[in-house]
């Protein structure tokens, strides 16, 4: 079932379900090359960027934002108002108004802490290498 005022981009696919329904809520926006799996549910006002793949029975909440080239595993829920960063891989639920990114998925604050730590480690290694020369 596709709601009112829905935009679906070119080369997108919405799989029909064998039992039950695949639903796309009112005013949802799907960019190009989006795949919506069987029995998936996309909430009202959700925005799904290009190249996203939702596996079967996935639920995307109202006004959620899914960044481009993201994969969401079977039976995973993305809460209302949640944000998922581009090129992420989701295998666990995202709470309402949560923000996750990466592969494996991490809360956005944790992701940036790990990224900063790795940058420091690389800088330390580089400075040690230069002192040996």
PDB file of C-alpha atoms in Angstrom:
ATOM      1  CA  UNK A   1       0.000   0.000   0.000  1.00  0.00           C
ATOM      2  CA  UNK A   2       1.422   3.377  -1.018  1.00  0.00           C
ATOM      3  CA  UNK A   3       0.111   6.455   0.809  1.00  0.00           C
ATOM      4  CA  UNK A   4      -0.739   9.922  -0.473  1.00  0.00           C
ATOM      5  CA  UNK A   5       1.853  12.387  -1.797  1.00  0.00           C
ATOM      6  CA  UNK A   6       4.619   9.766  -1.887  1.00  0.00           C
ATOM      7  CA  UNK A   7       7.627  10.315  -4.149  1.00  0.00           C
ATOM      8  CA  UNK A   8       9.448   7.243  -5.457  1.00  0.00           C
ATOM      9  CA  UNK A   9      12.601   7.803  -7.525  1.00  0.00           C
ATOM     10  CA  UNK A  10      13.740   6.081 -10.693  1.00  0.00           C
ATOM     11  CA  UNK A  11      14.779   2.417 -10.629  1.00  0.00           C
ATOM     12  CA  UNK A  12      13.345   1.889  -7.146  1.00  0.00           C
ATOM     13  CA  UNK A  13      11.635  -1.356  -6.219  1.00  0.00           C
ATOM     14  CA  UNK A  14       8.857  -2.005  -3.715  1.00  0.00           C
ATOM     15  CA  UNK A  15       8.401  -5.757  -3.189  1.00  0.00           C
ATOM     16  CA  UNK A  16       4.918  -7.072  -2.668  1.00  0.00           C
ATOM     17  CA  UNK A  17       4.339  -9.312   0.297  1.00  0.00           C
ATOM     18  CA  UNK A  18       3.095 -12.866   0.183  1.00  0.00           C
ATOM     19  CA  UNK A  19       1.033 -12.363   3.322  1.00  0.00           C
ATOM     20  CA  UNK A  20       0.267  -8.988   4.878  1.00  0.00           C
ATOM     21  CA  UNK A  21       1.308  -5.702   3.263  1.00  0.00           C
ATOM     22  CA  UNK A  22       4.313  -3.687   2.259  1.00  0.00           C
ATOM     23  CA  UNK A  23       3.444  -0.124   3.323  1.00  0.00           C
ATOM     24  CA  UNK A  24       4.780   3.289   2.457  1.00  0.00           C
ATOM     25  CA  UNK A  25       3.272   6.082   4.554  1.00  0.00           C
ATOM     26  CA  UNK A  26       1.935   9.443   3.446  1.00  0.00           C
ATOM     27  CA  UNK A  27       4.457  12.027   2.231  1.00  0.00           C
ATOM     28  CA  UNK A  28       7.368   9.570   2.342  1.00  0.00           C
ATOM     29  CA  UNK A  29      10.224  10.374  -0.030  1.00  0.00           C
ATOM     30  CA  UNK A  30      12.255   7.588  -1.655  1.00  0.00           C
ATOM     31  CA  UNK A  31      15.214   8.591  -3.806  1.00  0.00           C
ATOM     32  CA  UNK A  32      16.503   6.686  -6.854  1.00  0.00           C
ATOM     33  CA  UNK A  33      17.549   3.020  -6.652  1.00  0.00           C
ATOM     34  CA  UNK A  34      15.867   2.303  -3.315  1.00  0.00           C
ATOM     35  CA  UNK A  35      14.810  -1.271  -2.566  1.00  0.00           C
ATOM     36  CA  UNK A  36      11.930  -1.848  -0.133  1.00  0.00           C
ATOM     37  CA  UNK A  37      11.696  -5.517   0.876  1.00  0.00           C
ATOM     38  CA  UNK A  38       8.560  -7.580   1.389  1.00  0.00           C
ATOM     39  CA  UNK A  39       6.367  -6.687   4.370  1.00  0.00           C
ATOM     40  CA  UNK A  40       8.479  -3.591   5.090  1.00  0.00           C
ATOM     41  CA  UNK A  41       6.856  -0.498   6.537  1.00  0.00           C
ATOM     42  CA  UNK A  42       7.978   3.073   5.845  1.00  0.00           C
ATOM     43  CA  UNK A  43       6.382   5.672   8.120  1.00  0.00           C
ATOM     44  CA  UNK A  44       4.761   8.975   7.208  1.00  0.00           C
ATOM     45  CA  UNK A  45       7.225  11.658   6.148  1.00  0.00           C
ATOM     46  CA  UNK A  46      10.243   9.335   6.148  1.00  0.00           C
ATOM     47  CA  UNK A  47      13.124  10.248   3.824  1.00  0.00           C
ATOM     48  CA  UNK A  48      15.156   7.440   2.266  1.00  0.00           C
ATOM     49  CA  UNK A  49      18.166   8.491   0.194  1.00  0.00           C
ATOM     50  CA  UNK A  50      19.492   6.794  -2.938  1.00  0.00           C
ATOM     51  CA  UNK A  51      20.822   3.259  -3.004  1.00  0.00           C
ATOM     52  CA  UNK A  52      19.251   2.192   0.302  1.00  0.00           C
ATOM     53  CA  UNK A  53      18.161  -1.421   0.717  1.00  0.00           C
ATOM     54  CA  UNK A  54      15.548  -2.373   3.317  1.00  0.00           C
ATOM     55  CA  UNK A  55      15.295  -6.117   3.857  1.00  0.00           C
ATOM     56  CA  UNK A  56      11.994  -7.856   4.485  1.00  0.00           C
ATOM     57  CA  UNK A  57       9.911  -6.886   7.508  1.00  0.00           C
ATOM     58  CA  UNK A  58      11.982  -3.795   8.204  1.00  0.00           C
ATOM     59  CA  UNK A  59      10.203  -0.870   9.866  1.00  0.00           C
ATOM     60  CA  UNK A  60      11.226   2.745   9.312  1.00  0.00           C
ATOM     61  CA  UNK A  61       9.417   5.126  11.665  1.00  0.00           C
ATOM     62  CA  UNK A  62       7.680   8.403  10.980  1.00  0.00           C
ATOM     63  CA  UNK A  63       9.960  11.250   9.871  1.00  0.00           C
ATOM     64  CA  UNK A  64      13.063   9.039  10.031  1.00  0.00           C
ATOM     65  CA  UNK A  65      16.009   9.845   7.760  1.00  0.00           C
ATOM     66  CA  UNK A  66      18.075   7.084   6.125  1.00  0.00           C
ATOM     67  CA  UNK A  67      21.334   8.219   4.472  1.00  0.00           C
ATOM     68  CA  UNK A  68      22.379   6.950   1.046  1.00  0.00           C
ATOM     69  CA  UNK A  69      23.807   3.495   0.333  1.00  0.00           C
ATOM     70  CA  UNK A  70      22.643   2.122   3.693  1.00  0.00           C
ATOM     71  CA  UNK A  71      21.637  -1.501   4.214  1.00  0.00           C
ATOM     72  CA  UNK A  72      19.101  -2.468   6.859  1.00  0.00           C
ATOM     73  CA  UNK A  73      18.833  -6.111   7.855  1.00  0.00           C
ATOM     74  CA  UNK A  74      15.705  -8.229   8.134  1.00  0.00           C
ATOM     75  CA  UNK A  75      13.228  -7.340  10.920  1.00  0.00           C
ATOM     76  CA  UNK A  76      15.156  -4.264  12.117  1.00  0.00           C
ATOM     77  CA  UNK A  77      13.223  -1.201  13.305  1.00  0.00           C
ATOM     78  CA  UNK A  78      14.336   2.396  12.896  1.00  0.00           C
ATOM     79  CA  UNK A  79      12.411   4.527  15.399  1.00  0.00           C
ATOM     80  CA  UNK A  80      10.350   7.637  14.735  1.00  0.00           C
ATOM     81  CA  UNK A  81      12.526  10.661  14.006  1.00  0.00           C
ATOM     82  CA  UNK A  82      15.755   8.616  13.963  1.00  0.00           C
ATOM     83  CA  UNK A  83      18.713   9.449  11.719  1.00  0.00           C
ATOM     84  CA  UNK A  84      20.942   6.876  10.027  1.00  0.00           C
ATOM     85  CA  UNK A  85      24.195   8.084   8.458  1.00  0.00           C
ATOM     86  CA  UNK A  86      25.152   7.284   4.880  1.00  0.00           C
ATOM     87  CA  UNK A  87      26.763   3.953   4.011  1.00  0.00           C
ATOM     88  CA  UNK A  88      25.756   2.359   7.309  1.00  0.00           C
ATOM     89  CA  UNK A  89      24.870  -1.270   7.905  1.00  0.00           C
ATOM     90  CA  UNK A  90      22.122  -1.830  10.465  1.00  0.00           C
ATOM     91  CA  UNK A  91      21.629  -5.170  12.182  1.00  0.00           C
ATOM     92  CA  UNK A  92      20.033  -3.875  15.408  1.00  0.00           C
ATOM     93  CA  UNK A  93      17.095  -1.608  16.167  1.00  0.00           C
ATOM     94  CA  UNK A  94      17.555   2.167  16.340  1.00  0.00           C
ATOM     95  CA  UNK A  95      15.592   3.911  19.124  1.00  0.00           C
ATOM     96  CA  UNK A  96      13.223   6.806  18.391  1.00  0.00           C
ATOM     97  CA  UNK A  97      15.177  10.019  17.716  1.00  0.00           C
ATOM     98  CA  UNK A  98      18.408   7.993  17.820  1.00  0.00           C
ATOM     99  CA  UNK A  99      21.348   8.692  15.519  1.00  0.00           C
ATOM    100  CA  UNK A 100      23.601   5.898  14.277  1.00  0.00           C
ATOM    101  CA  UNK A 101      26.155   5.396  11.551  1.00  0.00           C
ATOM    102  CA  UNK A 102      28.898   3.091  10.391  1.00  0.00           C
ATOM    103  CA  UNK A 103      29.558  -0.575   9.842  1.00  0.00           C
ATOM    104  CA  UNK A 104      29.017  -2.015  12.372  1.00  0.00           C
ATOM    105  CA  UNK A 105      26.413   0.500  13.456  1.00  0.00           C
ATOM    106  CA  UNK A 106      27.305   2.711  16.402  1.00  0.00           C
ATOM    107  CA  UNK A 107      25.682   5.617  18.138  1.00  0.00           C
ATOM    108  CA  UNK A 108      26.991   8.724  16.381  1.00  0.00           C
ATOM    109  CA  UNK A 109      28.804  10.016  19.495  1.00  0.00           C
ATOM    110  CA  UNK A 110      30.589   6.691  20.027  1.00  0.00           C
ATOM    111  CA  UNK A 111      31.470   6.524  16.329  1.00  0.00           C
ATOM    112  CA  UNK A 112      33.212   9.903  16.427  1.00  0.00           C
ATOM    113  CA  UNK A 113      35.063   9.010  19.666  1.00  0.00           C
ATOM    114  CA  UNK A 114      36.454   5.861  18.015  1.00  0.00           C
ATOM    115  CA  UNK A 115      37.365   7.860  14.904  1.00  0.00           C
ATOM    116  CA  UNK A 116      39.225  10.465  16.990  1.00  0.00           C
ATOM    117  CA  UNK A 117      41.063   7.717  18.905  1.00  0.00           C
ATOM    118  CA  UNK A 118      42.193   6.088  15.646  1.00  0.00           C
ATOM    119  CA  UNK A 119      43.416   9.449  14.332  1.00  0.00           C
ATOM    120  CA  UNK A 120      45.464   9.974  17.524  1.00  0.00           C
ATOM    121  CA  UNK A 121      46.941   6.477  17.246  1.00  0.00           C
ATOM    122  CA  UNK A 122      47.967   7.118  13.633  1.00  0.00           C
ATOM    123  CA  UNK A 123      49.485  10.494  14.536  1.00  0.00           C
ATOM    124  CA  UNK A 124      51.442   8.934  17.439  1.00  0.00           C
ATOM    125  CA  UNK A 125      52.729   6.175  15.193  1.00  0.00           C
ATOM    126  CA  UNK A 126      53.783   8.699  12.547  1.00  0.00           C
ATOM    127  CA  UNK A 127      55.623  10.865  15.102  1.00  0.00           C
ATOM    128  CA  UNK A 128      57.464   7.796  16.486  1.00  0.00           C
ATOM    129  CA  UNK A 129      58.473   6.809  12.975  1.00  0.00           C
ATOM    130  CA  UNK A 130      59.850  10.304  12.284  1.00  0.00           C
ATOM    131  CA  UNK A 131      61.884  10.338  15.536  1.00  0.00           C
ATOM    132  CA  UNK A 132      63.562   7.059  14.525  1.00  0.00           C
ATOM    133  CA  UNK A 133      64.763   8.614  11.260  1.00  0.00           C
TER     134      UNK A 133
END
